[in-house]
Coordinates of N, CA, C and O in Angstrom, one line a residue:
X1 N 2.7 29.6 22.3 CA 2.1 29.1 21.1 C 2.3 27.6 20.9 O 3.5 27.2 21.1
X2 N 1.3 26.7 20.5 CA 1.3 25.5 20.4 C 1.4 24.9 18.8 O 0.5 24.9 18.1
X3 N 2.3 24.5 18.6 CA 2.5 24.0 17.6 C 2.1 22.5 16.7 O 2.7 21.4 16.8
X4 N 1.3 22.7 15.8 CA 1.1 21.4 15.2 C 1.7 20.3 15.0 O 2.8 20.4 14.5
X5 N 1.3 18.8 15.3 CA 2.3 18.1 15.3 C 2.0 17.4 14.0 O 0.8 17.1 13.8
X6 N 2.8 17.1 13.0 CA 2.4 16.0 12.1 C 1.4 15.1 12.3 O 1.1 14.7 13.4
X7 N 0.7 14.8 11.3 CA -0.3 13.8 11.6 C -1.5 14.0 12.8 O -2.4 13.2 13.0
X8 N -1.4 15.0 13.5 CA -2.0 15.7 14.8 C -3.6 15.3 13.9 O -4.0 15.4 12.8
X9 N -4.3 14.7 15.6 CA -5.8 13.8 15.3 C -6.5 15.4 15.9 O -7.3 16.3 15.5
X10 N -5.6 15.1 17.1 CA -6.6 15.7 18.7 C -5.8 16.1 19.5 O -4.7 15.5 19.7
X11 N -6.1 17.6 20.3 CA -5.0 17.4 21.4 C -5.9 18.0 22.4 O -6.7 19.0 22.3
X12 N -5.4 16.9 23.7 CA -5.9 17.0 25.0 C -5.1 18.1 25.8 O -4.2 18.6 25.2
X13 N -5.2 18.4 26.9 CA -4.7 19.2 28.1 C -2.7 18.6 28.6 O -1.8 19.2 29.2
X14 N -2.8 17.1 28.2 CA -1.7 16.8 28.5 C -1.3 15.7 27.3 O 0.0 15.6 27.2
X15 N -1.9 15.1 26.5 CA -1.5 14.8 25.1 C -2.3 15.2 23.8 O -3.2 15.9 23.6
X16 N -1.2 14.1 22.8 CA -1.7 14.6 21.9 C -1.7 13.3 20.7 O -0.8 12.7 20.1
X17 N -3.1 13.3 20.7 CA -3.2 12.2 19.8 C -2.9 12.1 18.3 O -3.6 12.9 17.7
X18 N -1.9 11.4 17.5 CA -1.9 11.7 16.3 C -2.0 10.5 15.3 O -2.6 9.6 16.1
X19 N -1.8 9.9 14.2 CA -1.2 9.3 13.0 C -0.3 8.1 13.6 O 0.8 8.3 14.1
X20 N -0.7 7.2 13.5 CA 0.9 6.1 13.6 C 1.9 6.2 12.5 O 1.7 6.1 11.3
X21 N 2.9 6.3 13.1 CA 4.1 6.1 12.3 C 4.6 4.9 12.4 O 4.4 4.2 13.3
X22 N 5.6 4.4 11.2 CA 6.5 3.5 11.5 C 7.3 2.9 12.4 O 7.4 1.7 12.8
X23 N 8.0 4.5 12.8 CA 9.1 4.4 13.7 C 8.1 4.2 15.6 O 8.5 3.9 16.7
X24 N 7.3 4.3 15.2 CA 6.5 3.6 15.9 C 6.0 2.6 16.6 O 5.5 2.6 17.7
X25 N 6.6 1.5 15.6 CA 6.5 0.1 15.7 C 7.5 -0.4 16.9 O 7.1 -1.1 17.8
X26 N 8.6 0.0 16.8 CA 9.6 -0.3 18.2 C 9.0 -0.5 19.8 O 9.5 -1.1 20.8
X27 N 7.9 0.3 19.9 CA 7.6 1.0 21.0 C 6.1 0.1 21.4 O 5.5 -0.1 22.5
X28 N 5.8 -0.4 19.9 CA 4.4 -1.0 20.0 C 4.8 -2.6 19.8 O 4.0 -3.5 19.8
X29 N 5.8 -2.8 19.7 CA 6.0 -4.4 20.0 C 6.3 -4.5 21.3 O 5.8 -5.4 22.0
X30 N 7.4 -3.4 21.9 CA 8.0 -3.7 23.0 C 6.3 -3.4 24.0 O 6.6 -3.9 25.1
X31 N 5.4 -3.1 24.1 CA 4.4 -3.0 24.9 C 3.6 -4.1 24.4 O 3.3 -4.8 25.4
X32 N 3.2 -4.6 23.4 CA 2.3 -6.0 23.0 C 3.4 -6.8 23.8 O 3.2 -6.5 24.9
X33 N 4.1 -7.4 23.8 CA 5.0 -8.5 24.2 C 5.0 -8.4 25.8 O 5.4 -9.4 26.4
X34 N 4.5 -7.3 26.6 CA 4.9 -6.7 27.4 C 3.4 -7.9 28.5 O 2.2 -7.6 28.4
X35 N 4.0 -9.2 29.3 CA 3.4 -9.7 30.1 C 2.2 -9.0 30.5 O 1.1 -9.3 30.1
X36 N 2.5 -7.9 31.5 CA 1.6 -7.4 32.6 C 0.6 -6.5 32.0 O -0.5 -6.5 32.4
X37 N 1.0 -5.7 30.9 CA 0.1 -5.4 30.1 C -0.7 -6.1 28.9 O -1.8 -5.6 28.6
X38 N -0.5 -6.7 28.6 CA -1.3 -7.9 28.2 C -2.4 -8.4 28.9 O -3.5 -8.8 28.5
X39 N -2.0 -8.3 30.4 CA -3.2 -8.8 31.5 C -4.1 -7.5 31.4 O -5.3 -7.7 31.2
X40 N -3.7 -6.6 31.4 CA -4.6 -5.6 31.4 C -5.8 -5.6 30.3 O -6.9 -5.1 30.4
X41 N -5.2 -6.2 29.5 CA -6.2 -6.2 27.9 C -7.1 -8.0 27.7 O -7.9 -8.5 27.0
X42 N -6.5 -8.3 28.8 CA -7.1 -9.9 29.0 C -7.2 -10.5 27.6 O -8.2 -10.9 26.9
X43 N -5.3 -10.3 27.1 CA -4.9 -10.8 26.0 C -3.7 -11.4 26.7 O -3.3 -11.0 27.9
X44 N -3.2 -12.3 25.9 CA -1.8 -12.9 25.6 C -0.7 -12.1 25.1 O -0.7 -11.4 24.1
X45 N 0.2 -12.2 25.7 CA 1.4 -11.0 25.1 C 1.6 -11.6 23.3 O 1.2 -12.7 22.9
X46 N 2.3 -10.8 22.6 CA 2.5 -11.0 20.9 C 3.6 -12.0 21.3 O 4.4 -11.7 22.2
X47 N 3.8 -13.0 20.7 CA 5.0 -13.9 20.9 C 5.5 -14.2 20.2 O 6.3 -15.1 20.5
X48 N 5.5 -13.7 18.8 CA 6.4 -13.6 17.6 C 7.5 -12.6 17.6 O 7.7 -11.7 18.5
X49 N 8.3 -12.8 16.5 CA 9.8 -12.1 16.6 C 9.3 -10.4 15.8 O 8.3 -10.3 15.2
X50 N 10.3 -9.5 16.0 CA 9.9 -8.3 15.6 C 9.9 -7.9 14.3 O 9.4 -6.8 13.9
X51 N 10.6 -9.0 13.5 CA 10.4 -9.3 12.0 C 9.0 -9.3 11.5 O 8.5 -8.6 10.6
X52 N 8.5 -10.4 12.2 CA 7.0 -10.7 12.0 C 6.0 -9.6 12.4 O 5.2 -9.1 11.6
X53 N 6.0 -9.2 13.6 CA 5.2 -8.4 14.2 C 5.7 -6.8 12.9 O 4.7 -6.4 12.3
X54 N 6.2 -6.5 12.7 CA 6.9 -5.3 11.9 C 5.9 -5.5 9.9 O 5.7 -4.5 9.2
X55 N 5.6 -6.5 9.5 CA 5.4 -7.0 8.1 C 3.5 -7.3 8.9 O 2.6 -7.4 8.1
X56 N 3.2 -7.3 9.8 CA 2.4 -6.8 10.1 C 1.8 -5.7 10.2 O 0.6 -5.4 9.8
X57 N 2.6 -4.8 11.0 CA 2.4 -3.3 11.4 C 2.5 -2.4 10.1 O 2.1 -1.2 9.9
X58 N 3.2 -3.2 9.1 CA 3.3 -2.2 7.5 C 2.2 -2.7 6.8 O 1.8 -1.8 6.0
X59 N 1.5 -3.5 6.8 CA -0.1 -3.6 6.5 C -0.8 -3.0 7.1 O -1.5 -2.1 6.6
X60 N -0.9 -3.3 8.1 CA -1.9 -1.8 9.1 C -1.6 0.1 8.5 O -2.5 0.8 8.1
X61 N -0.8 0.4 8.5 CA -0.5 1.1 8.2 C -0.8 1.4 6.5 O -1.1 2.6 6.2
X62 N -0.7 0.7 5.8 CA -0.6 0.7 4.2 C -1.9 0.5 3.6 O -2.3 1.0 2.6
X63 N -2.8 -0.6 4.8 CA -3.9 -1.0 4.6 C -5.1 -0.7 5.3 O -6.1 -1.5 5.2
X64 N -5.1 0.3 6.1 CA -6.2 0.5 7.2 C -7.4 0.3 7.2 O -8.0 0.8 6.2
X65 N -8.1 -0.7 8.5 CA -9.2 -1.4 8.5 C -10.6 0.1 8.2 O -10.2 1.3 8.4
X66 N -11.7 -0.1 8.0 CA -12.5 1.0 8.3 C -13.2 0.7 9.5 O -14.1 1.6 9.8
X67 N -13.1 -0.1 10.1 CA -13.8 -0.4 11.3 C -12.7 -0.7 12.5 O -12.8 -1.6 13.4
X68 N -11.5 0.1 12.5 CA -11.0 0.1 12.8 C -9.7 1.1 13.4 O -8.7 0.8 12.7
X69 N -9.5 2.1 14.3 CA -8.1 2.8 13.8 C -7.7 3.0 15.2 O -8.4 3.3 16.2
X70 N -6.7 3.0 15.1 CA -5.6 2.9 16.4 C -4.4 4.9 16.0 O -4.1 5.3 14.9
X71 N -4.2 5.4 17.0 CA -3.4 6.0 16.9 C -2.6 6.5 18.4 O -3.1 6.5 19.5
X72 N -1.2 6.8 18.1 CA -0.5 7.1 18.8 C -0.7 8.0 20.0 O -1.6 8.7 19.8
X73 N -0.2 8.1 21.1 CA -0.6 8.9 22.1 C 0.6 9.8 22.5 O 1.4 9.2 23.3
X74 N 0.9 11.0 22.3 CA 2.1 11.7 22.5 C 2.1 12.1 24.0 O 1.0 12.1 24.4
X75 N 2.9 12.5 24.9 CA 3.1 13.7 26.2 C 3.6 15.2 25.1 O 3.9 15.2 23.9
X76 N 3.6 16.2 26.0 CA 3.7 17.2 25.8 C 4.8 17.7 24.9 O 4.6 18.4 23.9
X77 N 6.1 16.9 25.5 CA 7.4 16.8 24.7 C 7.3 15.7 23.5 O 8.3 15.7 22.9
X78 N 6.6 15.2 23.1 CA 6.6 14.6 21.9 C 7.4 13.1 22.2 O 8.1 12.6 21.5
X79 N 7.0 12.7 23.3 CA 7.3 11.0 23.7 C 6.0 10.7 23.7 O 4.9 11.2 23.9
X80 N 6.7 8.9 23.1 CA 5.3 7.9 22.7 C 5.1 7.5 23.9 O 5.9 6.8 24.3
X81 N 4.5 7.6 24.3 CA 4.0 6.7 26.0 C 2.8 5.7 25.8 O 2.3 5.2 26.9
X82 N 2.0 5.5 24.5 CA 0.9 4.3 24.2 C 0.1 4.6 23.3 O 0.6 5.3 22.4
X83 N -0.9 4.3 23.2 CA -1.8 4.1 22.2 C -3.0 4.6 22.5 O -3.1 4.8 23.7
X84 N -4.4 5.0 21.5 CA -5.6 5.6 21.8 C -6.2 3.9 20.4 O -5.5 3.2 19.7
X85 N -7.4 3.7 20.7 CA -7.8 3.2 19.6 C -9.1 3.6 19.6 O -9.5 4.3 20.6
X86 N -10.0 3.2 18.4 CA -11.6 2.9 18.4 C -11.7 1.6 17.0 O -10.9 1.5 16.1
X87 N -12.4 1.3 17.3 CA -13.0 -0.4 16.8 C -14.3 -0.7 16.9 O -15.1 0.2 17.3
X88 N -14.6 -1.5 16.6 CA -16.2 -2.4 16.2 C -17.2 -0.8 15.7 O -18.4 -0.6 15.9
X89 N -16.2 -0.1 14.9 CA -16.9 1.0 13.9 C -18.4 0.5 13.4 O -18.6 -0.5 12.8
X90 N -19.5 1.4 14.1 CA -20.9 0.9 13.3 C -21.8 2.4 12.8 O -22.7 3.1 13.3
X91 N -21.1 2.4 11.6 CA -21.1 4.0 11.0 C -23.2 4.3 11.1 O -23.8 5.3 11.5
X92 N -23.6 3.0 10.6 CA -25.1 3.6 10.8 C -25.6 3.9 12.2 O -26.3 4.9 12.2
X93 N -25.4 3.3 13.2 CA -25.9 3.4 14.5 C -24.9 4.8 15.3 O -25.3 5.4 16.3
X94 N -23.6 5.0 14.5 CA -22.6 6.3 15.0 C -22.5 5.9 16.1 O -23.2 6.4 16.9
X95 N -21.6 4.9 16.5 CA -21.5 3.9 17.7 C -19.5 3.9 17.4 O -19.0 4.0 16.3
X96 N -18.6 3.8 18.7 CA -17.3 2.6 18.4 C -17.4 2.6 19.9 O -18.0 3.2 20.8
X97 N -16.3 1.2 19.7 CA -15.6 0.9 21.1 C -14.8 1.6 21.3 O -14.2 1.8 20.2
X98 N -14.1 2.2 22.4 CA -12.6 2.8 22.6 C -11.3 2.0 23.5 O -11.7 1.3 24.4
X99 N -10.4 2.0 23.4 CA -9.9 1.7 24.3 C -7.8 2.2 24.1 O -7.2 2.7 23.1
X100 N -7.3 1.7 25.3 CA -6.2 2.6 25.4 C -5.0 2.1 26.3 O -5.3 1.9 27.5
X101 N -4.0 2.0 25.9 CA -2.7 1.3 26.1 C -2.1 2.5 27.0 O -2.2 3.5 26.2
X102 N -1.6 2.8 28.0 CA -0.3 3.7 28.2 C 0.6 2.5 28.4 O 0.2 1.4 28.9
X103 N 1.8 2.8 28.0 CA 2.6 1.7 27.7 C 4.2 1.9 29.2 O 4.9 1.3 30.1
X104 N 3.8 2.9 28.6 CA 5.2 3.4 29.5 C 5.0 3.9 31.1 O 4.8 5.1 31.4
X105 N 5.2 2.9 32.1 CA 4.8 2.8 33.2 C 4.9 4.5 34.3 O 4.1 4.9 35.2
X106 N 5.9 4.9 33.9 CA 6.4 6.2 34.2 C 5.1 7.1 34.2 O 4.9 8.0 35.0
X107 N 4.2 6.9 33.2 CA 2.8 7.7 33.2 C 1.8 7.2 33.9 O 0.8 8.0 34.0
X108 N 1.6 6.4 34.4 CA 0.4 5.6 34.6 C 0.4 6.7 36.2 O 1.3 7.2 36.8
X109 N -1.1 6.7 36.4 CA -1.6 7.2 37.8 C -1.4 8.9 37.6 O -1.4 9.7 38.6
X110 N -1.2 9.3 36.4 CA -0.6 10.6 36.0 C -1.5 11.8 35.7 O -1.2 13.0 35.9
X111 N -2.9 11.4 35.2 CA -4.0 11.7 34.3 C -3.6 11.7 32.6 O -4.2 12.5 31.7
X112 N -2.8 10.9 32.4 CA -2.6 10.9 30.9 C -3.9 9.7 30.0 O -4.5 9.9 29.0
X113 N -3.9 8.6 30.9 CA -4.8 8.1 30.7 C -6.3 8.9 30.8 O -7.2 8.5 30.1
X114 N -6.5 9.6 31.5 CA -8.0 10.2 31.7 C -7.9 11.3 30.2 O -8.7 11.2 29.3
X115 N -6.8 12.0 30.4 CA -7.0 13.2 29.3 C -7.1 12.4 27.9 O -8.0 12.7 27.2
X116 N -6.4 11.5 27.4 CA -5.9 10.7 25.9 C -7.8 10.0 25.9 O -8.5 10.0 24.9
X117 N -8.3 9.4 27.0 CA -9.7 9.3 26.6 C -10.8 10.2 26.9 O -11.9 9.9 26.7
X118 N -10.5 11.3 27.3 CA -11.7 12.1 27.4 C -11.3 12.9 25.9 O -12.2 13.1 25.1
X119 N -10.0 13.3 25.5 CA -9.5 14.1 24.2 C -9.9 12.4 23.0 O -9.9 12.8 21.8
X120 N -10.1 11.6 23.1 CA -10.7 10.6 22.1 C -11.6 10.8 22.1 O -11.8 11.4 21.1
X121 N -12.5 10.6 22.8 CA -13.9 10.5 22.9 C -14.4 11.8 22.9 O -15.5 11.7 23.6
X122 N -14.3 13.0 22.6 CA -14.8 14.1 22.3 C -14.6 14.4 21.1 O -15.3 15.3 20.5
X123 N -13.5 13.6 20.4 CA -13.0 13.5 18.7 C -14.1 12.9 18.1 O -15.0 13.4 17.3
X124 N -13.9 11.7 18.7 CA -15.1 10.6 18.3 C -16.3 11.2 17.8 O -16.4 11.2 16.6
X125 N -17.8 12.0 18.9 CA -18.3 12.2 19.5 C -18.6 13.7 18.7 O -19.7 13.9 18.2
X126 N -17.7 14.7 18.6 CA -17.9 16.3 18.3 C -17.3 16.4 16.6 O -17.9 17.0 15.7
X127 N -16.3 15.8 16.4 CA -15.6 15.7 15.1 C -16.0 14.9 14.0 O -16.2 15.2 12.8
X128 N -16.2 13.9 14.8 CA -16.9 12.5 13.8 C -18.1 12.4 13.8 O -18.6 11.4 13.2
X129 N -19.0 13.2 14.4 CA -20.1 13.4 14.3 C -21.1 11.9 15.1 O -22.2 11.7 14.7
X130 N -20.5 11.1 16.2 CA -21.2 9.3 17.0 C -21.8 10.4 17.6 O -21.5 11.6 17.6
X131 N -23.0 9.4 18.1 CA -23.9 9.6 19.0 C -23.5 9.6 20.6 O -24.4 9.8 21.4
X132 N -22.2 7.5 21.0 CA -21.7 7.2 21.5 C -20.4 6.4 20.8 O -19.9 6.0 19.8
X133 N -20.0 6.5 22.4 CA -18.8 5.8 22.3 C -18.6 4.8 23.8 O -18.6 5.3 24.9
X134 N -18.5 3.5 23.5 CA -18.6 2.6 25.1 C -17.4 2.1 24.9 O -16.7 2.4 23.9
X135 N -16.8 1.0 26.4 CA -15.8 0.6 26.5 C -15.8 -0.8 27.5 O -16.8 -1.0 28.2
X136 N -14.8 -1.6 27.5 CA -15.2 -3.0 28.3 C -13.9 -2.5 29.1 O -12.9 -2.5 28.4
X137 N -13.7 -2.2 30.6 CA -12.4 -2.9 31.0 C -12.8 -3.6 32.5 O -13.6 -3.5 33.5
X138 N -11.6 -4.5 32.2 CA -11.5 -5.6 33.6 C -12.1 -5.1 35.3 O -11.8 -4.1 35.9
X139 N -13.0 -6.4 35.6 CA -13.8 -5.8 36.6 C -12.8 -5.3 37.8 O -13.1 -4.6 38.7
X140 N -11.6 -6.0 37.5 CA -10.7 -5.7 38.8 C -9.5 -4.5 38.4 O -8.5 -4.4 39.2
X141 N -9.6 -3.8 37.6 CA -9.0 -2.5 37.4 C -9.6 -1.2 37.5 O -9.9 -0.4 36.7
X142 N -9.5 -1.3 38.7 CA -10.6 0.2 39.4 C -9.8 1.4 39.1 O -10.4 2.5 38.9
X143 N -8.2 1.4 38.9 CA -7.8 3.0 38.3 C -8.2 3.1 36.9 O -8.4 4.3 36.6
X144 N -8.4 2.0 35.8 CA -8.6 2.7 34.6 C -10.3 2.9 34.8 O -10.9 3.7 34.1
X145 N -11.1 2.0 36.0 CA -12.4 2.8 36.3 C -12.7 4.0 36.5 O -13.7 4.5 36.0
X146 N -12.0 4.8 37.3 CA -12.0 5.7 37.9 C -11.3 6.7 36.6 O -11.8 7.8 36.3
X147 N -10.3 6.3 36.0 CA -10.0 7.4 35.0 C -11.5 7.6 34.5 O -12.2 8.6 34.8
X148 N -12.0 6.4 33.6 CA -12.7 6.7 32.9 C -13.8 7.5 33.1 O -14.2 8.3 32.4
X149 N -14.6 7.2 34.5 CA -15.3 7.9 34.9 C -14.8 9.6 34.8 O -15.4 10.5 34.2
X150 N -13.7 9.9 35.3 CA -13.4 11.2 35.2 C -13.1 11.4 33.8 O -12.5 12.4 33.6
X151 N -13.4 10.7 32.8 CA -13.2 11.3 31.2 C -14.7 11.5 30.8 O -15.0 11.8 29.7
X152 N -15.8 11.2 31.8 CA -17.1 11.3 31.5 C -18.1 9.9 31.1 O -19.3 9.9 30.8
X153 N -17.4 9.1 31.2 CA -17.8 7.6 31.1 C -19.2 7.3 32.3 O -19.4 7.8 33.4
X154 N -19.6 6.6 31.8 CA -21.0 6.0 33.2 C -20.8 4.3 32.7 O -20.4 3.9 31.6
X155 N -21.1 3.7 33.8 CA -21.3 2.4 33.7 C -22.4 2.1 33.5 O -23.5 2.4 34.1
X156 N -22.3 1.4 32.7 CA -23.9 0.3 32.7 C -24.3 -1.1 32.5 O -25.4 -1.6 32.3
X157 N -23.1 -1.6 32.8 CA -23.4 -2.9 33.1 C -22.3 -4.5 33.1 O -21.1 -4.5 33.4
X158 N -22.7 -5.3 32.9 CA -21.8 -6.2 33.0 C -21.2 -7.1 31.5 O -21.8 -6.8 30.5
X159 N -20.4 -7.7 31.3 CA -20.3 -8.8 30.4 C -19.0 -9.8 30.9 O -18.1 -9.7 31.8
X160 N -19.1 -10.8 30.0 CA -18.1 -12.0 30.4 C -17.1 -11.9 29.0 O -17.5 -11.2 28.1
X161 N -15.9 -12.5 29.0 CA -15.7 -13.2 27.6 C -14.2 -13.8 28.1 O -13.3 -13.3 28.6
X162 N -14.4 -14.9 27.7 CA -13.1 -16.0 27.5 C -12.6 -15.9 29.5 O -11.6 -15.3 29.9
X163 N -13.3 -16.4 30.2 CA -13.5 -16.3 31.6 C -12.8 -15.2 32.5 O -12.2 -15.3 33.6
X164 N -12.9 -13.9 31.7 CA -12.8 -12.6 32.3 C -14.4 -11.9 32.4 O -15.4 -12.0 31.8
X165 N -13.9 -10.9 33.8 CA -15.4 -10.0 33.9 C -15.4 -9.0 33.9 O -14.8 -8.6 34.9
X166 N -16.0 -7.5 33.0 CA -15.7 -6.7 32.6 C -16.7 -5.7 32.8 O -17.9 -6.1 33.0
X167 N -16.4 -4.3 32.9 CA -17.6 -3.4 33.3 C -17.5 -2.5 32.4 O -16.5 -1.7 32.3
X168 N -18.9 -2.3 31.2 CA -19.0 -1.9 30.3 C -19.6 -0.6 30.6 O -20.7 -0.5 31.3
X169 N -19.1 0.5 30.1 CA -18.8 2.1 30.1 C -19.6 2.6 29.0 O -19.7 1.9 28.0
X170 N -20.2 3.6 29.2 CA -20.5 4.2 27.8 C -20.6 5.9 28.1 O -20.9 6.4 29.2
X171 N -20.1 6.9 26.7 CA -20.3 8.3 27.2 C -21.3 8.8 25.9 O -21.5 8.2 24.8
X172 N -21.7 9.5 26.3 CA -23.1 9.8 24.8 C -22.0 11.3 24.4 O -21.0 11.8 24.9
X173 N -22.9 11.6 23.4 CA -22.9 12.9 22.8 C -23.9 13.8 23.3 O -25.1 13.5 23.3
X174 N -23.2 15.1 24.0 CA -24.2 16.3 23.9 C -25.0 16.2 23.4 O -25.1 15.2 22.6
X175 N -26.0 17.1 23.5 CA -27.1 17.7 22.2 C -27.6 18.9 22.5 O -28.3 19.4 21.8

């Protein structure tokens, strides 16, 4: 028997998406600050102290965007290993972007990444009632290509931004 987790969004075959917590924050500075993943997001690591980064994360939390929401990504045992998000919310069109942090290197190449976005994007999509849900990642990261395709993703095409090149994903809704 599977047991409910607090804050529980969604649960996939190997996680389980839930609620950000507080205690949270430890896990999500040490991965923003985190060089190599930062490349991945063809961002700059957070380069403030965890004071600051933390008086941030309690506004997110206190204050949550509507075009916006990020939530935690559990394993089986109830370790944080990254993040799920959706963004650029376009409630009339039932449109978001997705995208997804595993943080904790120990998972990567695992299918944690494939299950946390195929168990998003069927939340998205079956729960929330979108039509679609697309995604941008870096043209030269063929495993998070390849997850995504195995979460049901199709490519369709190209974009640039801030002299990176990116291959834009989209998965529809049934009907």
């Amino acid at each position: 028997m599977t047991t409910t987790i607090e804050g529980e969004v969604a649960r996939g075959d190997l996680v389980v998406l839930r609620e950000k917590r507080i205690s949270d924050a430890r896990d999500d500075y040490r991965w923003r600050t985190d060089v190599e993943l930062a490349r991945f997001d063809a961002a700059r690591p957070f380069a403030a102290a965890f004071e600051d980064y933390m008086a941030l994360y309690r506004d997110e939390l206190t204050y949550p965007s509507p075009y916006r929401r990020s939530l935690a990504l559990e394993d089986a045992s109830g370790r944080h290993i990254g993040n799920v998000m959706y963004y650029n919310i376009d409630a009339t069109r039932r449109e978001a972007e997705v995208g997804i942090t595993i943080g904790e290197r120990a998972y990567w190449g695992q299918g944690y990444g494939t299950d946390a976005v195929s168990t998003l994007a069927q939340h998205i999509l079956t729960t929330m009632g979108f039509r679609r849900v697309h995604l941008k990642t870096l043209d030269w990261n063929t495993r998070a290509q390849r997850a995504f395709e195995k979460a049901g993703f199709e490519r369709i095409g190209r974009s640039r931004r801030g002299g990176n090149s990116f291959i834009v994903m989209e998965r529809w809704a049934t009907t």
